[in-house]
CSV table of N, CA and C in Angstrom, one decimal:
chain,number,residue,atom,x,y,z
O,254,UNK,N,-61.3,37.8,33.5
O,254,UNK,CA,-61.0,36.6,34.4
O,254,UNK,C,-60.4,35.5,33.5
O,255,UNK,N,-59.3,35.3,34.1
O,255,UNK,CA,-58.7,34.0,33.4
O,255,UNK,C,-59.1,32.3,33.7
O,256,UNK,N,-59.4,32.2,32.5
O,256,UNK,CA,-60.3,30.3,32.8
O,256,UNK,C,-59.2,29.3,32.1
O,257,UNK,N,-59.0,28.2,32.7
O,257,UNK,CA,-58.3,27.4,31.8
O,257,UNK,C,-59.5,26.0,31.8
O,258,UNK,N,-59.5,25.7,30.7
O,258,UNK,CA,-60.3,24.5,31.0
O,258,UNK,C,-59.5,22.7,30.1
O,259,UNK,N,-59.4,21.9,30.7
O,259,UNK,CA,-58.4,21.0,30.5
O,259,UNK,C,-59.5,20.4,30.3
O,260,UNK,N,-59.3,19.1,29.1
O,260,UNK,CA,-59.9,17.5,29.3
O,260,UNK,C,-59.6,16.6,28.9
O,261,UNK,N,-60.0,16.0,29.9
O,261,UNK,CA,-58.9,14.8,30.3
O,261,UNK,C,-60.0,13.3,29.9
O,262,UNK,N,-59.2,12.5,29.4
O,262,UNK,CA,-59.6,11.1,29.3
O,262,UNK,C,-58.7,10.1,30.1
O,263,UNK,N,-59.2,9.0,30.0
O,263,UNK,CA,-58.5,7.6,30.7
O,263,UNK,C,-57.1,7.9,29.7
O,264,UNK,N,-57.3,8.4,28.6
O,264,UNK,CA,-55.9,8.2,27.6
O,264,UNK,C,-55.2,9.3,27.9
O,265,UNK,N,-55.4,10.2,28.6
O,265,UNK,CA,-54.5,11.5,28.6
O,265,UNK,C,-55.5,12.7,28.3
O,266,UNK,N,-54.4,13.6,28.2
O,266,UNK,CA,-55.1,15.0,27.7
O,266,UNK,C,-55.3,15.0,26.7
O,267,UNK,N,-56.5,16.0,26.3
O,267,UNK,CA,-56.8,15.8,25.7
O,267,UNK,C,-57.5,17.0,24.6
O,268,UNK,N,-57.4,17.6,25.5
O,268,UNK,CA,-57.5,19.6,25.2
O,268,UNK,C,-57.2,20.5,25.8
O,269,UNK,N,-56.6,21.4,26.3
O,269,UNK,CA,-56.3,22.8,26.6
O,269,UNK,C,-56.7,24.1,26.6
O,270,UNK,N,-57.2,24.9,26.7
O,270,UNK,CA,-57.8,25.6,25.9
O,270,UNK,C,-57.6,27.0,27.4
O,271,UNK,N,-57.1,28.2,27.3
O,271,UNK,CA,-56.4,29.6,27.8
O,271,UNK,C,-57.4,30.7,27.4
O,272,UNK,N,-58.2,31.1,28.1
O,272,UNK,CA,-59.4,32.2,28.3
O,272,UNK,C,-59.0,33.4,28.9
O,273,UNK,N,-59.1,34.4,28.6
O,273,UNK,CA,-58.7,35.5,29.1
O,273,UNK,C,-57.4,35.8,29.9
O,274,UNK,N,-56.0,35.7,29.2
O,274,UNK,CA,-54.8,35.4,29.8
O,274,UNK,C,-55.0,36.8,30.1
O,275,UNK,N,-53.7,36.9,31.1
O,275,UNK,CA,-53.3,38.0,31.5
O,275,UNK,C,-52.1,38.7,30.5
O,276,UNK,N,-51.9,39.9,30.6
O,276,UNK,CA,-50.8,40.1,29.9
O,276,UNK,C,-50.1,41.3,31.0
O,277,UNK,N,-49.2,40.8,30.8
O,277,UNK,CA,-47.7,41.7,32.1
O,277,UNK,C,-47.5,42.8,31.4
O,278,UNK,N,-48.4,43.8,32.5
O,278,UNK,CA,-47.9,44.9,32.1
O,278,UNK,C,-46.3,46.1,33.0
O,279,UNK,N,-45.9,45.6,34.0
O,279,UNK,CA,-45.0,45.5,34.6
O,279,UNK,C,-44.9,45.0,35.7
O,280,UNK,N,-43.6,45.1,36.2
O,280,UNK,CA,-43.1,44.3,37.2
O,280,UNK,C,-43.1,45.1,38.6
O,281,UNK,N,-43.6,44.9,39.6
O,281,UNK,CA,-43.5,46.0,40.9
O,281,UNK,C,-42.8,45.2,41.3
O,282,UNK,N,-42.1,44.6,41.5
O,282,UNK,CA,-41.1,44.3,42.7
O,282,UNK,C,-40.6,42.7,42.1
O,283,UNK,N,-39.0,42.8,42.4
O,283,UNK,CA,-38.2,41.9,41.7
O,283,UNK,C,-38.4,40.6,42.6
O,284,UNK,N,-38.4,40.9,44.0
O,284,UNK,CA,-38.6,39.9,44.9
O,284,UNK,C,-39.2,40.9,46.0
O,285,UNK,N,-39.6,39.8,46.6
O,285,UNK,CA,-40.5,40.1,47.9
O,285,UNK,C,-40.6,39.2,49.3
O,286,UNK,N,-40.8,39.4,50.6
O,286,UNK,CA,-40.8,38.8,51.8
O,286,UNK,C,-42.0,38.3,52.2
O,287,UNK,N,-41.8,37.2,52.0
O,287,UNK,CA,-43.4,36.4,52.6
O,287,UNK,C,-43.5,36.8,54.0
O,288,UNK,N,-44.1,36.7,54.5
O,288,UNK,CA,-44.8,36.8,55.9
O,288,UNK,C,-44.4,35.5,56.9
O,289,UNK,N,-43.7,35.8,57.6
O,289,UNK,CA,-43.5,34.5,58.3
O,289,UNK,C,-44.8,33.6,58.6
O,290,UNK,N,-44.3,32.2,58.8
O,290,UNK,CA,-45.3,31.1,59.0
O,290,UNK,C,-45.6,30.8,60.7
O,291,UNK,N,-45.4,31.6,61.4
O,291,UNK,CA,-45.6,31.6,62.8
O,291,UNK,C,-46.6,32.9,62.6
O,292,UNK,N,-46.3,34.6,61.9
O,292,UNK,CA,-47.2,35.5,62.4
O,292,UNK,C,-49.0,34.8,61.0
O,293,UNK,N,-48.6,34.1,60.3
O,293,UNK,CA,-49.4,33.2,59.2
O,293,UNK,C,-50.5,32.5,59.7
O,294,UNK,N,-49.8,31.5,60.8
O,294,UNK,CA,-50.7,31.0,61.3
O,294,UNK,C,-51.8,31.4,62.3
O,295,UNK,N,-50.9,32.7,63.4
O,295,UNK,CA,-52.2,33.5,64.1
O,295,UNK,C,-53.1,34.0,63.2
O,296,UNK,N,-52.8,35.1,61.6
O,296,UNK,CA,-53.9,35.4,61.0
O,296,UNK,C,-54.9,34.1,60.8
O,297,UNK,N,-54.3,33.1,60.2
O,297,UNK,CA,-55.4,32.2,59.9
O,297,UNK,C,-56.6,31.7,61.5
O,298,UNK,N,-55.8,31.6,62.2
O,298,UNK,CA,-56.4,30.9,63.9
O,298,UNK,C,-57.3,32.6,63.8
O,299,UNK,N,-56.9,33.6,63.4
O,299,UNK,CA,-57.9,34.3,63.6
O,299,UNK,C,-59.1,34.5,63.0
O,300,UNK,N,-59.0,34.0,61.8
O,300,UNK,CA,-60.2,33.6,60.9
O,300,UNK,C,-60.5,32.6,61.3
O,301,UNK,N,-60.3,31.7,61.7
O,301,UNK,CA,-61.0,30.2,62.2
O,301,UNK,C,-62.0,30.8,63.3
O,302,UNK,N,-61.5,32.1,64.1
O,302,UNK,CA,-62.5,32.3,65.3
O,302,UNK,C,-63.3,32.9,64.9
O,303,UNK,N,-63.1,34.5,64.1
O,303,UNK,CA,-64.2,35.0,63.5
O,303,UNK,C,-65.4,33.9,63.0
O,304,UNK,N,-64.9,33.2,62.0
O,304,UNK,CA,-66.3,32.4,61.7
O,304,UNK,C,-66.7,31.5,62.7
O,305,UNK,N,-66.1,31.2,63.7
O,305,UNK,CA,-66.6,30.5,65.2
O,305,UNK,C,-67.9,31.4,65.8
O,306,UNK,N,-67.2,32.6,65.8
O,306,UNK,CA,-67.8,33.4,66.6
O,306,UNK,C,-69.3,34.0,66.0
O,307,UNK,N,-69.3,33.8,64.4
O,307,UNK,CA,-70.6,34.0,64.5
O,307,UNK,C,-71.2,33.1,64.0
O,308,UNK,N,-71.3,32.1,64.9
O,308,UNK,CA,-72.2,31.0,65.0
O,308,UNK,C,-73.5,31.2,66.4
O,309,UNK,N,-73.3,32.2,66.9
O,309,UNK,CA,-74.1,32.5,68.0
O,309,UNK,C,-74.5,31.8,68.6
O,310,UNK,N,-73.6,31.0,68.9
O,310,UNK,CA,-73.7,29.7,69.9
O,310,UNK,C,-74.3,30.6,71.6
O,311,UNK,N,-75.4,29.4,72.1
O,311,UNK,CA,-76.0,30.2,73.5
O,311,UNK,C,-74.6,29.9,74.6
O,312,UNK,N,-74.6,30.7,75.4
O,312,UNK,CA,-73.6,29.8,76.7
O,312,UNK,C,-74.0,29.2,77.2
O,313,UNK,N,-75.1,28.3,77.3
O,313,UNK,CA,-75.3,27.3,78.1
O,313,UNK,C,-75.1,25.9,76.7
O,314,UNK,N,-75.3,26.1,75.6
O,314,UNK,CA,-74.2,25.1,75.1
O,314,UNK,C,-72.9,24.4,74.7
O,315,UNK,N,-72.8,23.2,75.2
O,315,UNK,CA,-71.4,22.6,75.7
O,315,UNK,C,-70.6,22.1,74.1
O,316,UNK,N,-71.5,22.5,73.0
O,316,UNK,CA,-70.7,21.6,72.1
O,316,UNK,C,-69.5,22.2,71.8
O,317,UNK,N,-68.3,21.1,71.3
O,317,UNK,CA,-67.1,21.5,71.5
O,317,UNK,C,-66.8,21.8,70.0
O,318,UNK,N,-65.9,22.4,69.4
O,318,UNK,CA,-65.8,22.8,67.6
O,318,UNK,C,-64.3,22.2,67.8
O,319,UNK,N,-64.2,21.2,66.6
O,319,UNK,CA,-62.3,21.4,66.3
O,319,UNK,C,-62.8,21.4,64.8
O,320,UNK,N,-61.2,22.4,65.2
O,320,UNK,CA,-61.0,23.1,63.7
O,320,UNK,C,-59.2,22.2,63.3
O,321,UNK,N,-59.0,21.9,62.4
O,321,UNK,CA,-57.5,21.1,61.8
O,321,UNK,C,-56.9,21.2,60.8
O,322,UNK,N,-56.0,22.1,60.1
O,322,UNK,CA,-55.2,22.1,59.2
O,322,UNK,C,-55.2,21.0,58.7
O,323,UNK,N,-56.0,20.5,57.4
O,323,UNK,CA,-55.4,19.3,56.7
O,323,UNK,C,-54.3,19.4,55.6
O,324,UNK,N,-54.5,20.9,55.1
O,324,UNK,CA,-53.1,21.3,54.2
O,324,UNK,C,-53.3,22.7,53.7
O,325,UNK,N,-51.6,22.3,53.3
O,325,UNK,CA,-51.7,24.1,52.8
O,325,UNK,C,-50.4,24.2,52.1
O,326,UNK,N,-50.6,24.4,50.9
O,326,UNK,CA,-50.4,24.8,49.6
O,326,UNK,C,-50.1,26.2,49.1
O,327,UNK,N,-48.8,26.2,49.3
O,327,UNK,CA,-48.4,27.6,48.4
O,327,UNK,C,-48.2,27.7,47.1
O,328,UNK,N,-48.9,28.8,46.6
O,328,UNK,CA,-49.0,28.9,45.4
O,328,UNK,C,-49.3,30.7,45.0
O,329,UNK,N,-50.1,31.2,43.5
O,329,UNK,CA,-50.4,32.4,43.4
O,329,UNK,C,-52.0,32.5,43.1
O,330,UNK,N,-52.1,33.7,43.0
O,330,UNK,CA,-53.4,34.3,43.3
O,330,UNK,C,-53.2,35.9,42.4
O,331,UNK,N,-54.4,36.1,41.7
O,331,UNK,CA,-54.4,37.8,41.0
O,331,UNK,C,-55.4,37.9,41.7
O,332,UNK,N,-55.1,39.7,42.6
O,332,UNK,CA,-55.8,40.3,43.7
O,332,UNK,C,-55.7,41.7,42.6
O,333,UNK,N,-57.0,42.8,43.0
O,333,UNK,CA,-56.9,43.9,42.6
O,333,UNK,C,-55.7,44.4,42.8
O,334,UNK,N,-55.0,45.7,42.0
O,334,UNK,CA,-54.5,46.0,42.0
O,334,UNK,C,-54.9,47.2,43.1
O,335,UNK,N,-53.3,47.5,43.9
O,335,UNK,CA,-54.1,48.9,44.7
O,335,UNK,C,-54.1,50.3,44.2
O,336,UNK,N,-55.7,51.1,44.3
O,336,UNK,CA,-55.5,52.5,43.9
O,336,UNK,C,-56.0,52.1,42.6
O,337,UNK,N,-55.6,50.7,41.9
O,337,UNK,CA,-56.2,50.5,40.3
O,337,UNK,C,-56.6,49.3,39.8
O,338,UNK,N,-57.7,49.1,40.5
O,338,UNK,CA,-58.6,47.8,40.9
O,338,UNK,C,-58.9,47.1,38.9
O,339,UNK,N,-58.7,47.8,37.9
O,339,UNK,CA,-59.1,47.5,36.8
O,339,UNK,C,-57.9,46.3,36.3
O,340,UNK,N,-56.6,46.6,36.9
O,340,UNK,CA,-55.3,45.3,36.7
O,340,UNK,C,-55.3,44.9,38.1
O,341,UNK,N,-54.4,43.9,37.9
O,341,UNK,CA,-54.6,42.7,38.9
O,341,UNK,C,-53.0,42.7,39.1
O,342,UNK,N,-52.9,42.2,41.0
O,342,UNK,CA,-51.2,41.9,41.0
O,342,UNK,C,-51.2,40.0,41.1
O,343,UNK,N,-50.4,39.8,40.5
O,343,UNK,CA,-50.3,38.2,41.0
O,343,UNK,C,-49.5,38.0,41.9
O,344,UNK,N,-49.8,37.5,43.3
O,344,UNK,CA,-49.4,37.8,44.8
O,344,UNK,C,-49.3,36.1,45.1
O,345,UNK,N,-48.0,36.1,45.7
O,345,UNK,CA,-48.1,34.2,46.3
O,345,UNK,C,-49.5,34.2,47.5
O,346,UNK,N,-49.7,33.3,47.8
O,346,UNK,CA,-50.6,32.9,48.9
O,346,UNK,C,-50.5,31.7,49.0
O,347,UNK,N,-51.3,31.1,50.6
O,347,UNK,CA,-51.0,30.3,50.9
O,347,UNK,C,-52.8,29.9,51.0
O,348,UNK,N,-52.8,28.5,50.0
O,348,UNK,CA,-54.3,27.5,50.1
O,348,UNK,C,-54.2,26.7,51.8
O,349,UNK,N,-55.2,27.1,52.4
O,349,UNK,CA,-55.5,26.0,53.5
O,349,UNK,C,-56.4,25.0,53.6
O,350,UNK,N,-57.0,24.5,53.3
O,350,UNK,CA,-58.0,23.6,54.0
O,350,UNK,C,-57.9,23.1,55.7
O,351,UNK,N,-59.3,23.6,56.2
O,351,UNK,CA,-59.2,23.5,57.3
O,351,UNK,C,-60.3,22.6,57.8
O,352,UNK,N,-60.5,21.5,58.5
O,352,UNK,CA,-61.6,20.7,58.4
O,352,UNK,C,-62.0,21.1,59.9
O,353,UNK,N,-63.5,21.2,59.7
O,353,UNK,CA,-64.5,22.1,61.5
O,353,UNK,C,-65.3,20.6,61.3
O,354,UNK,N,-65.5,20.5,62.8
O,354,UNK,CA,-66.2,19.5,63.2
O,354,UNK,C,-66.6,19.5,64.7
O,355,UNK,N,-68.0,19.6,65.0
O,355,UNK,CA,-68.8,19.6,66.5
O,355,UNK,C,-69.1,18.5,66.6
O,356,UNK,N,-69.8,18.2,68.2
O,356,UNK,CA,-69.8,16.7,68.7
O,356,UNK,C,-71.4,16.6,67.3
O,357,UNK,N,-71.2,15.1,67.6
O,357,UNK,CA,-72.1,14.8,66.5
O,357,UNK,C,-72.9,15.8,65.6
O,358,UNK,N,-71.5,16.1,65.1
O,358,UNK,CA,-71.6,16.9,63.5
O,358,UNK,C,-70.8,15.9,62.6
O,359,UNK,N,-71.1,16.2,61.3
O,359,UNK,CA,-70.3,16.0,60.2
O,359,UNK,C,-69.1,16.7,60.4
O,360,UNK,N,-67.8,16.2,59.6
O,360,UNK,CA,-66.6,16.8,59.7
O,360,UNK,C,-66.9,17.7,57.9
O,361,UNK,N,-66.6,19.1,57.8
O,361,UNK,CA,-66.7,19.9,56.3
O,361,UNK,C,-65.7,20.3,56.6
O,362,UNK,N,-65.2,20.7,55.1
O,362,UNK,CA,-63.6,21.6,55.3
O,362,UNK,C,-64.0,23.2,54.7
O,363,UNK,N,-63.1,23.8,55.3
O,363,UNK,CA,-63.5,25.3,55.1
O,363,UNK,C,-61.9,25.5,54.1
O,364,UNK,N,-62.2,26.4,53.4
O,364,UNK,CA,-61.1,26.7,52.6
O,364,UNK,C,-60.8,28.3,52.9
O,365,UNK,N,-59.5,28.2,52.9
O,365,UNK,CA,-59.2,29.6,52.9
O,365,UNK,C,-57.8,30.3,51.4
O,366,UNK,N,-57.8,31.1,51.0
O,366,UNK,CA,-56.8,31.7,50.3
O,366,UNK,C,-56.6,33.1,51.7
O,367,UNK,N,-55.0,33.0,51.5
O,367,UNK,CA,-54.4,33.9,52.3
O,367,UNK,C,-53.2,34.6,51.5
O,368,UNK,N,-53.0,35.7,51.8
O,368,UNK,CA,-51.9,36.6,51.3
O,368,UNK,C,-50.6,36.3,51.9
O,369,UNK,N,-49.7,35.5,51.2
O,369,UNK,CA,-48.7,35.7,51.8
O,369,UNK,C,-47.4,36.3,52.1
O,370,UNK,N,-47.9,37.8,51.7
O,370,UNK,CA,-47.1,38.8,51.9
O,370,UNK,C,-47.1,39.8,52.8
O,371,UNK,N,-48.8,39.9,53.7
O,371,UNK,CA,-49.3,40.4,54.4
O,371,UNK,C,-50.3,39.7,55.6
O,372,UNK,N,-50.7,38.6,55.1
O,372,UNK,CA,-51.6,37.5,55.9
O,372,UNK,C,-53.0,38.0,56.1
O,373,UNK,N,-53.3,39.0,54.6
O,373,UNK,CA,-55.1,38.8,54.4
O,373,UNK,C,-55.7,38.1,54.1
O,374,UNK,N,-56.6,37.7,54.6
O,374,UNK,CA,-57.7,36.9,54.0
O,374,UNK,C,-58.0,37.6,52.2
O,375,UNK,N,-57.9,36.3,51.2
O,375,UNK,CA,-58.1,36.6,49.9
O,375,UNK,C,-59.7,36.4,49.8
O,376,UNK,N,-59.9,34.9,50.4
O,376,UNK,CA,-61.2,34.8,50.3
O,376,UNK,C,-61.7,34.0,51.6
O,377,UNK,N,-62.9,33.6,52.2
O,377,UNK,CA,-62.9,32.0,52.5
O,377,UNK,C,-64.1,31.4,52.4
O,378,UNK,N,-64.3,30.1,52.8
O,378,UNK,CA,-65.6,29.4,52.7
O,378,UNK,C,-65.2,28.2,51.7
């Protein structure tokens, strides 16, 4: 697992320090096709319901859930490798934060990593 740990003062940086880098051991693919951001957002709306849905809410209650994209940040991610889970591929994805809120609830934000080459769920919570 790769750790980076930075520290920071009012004056700047202040250390650096690179824990378990990765080292490239080849290239699978020179470029690649993100996933469009329209089939993107049904995977995500589809993870928003799954974790709705097991809230086992009764039907005779009326409380209402909103769920809101506050943002979302493309960036990368190392996922197992397939077939050879021991290397890792480094795969773009897309960070969401999504903030859930019921009638008199607190508003929390749920985080998600998504694959954006395929539109898996990497992680969430």
């Amino acid at each position: 697992m790769e750790t980076i740990t930075i520290t920071v003062t009012e004056s700047g940086v202040k250390g650096f320090v690179w824990e378990g880098m990765m080292e490239e051991a080849k290239t699978v693919t020179e470029n690649t096709e993100l996933l469009s951001f329209e089939k993107l957002q049904k995977k995500l709306a589809d993870q928003v319901f799954y974790r709705y849905s097991s809230y086992e809410q009764p039907d005779s209650d009326t409380t209402l859930s909103r769920y809101t994209v506050t943002d979302a940040v493309l960036g990368y991610a190392y996922i197992p490798a397939y077939e050879n889970p021991e290397n890792a591929w480094l795969v773009p994805v897309w960070y969401f934060t999504v903030s859930e809120g019921r009638d008199g609830v607190d508003w929390q934000n749920i985080y998600y990593l998504v694959n954006a080459l395929d539109g898996r769920v990497i992680t969430g919570e």
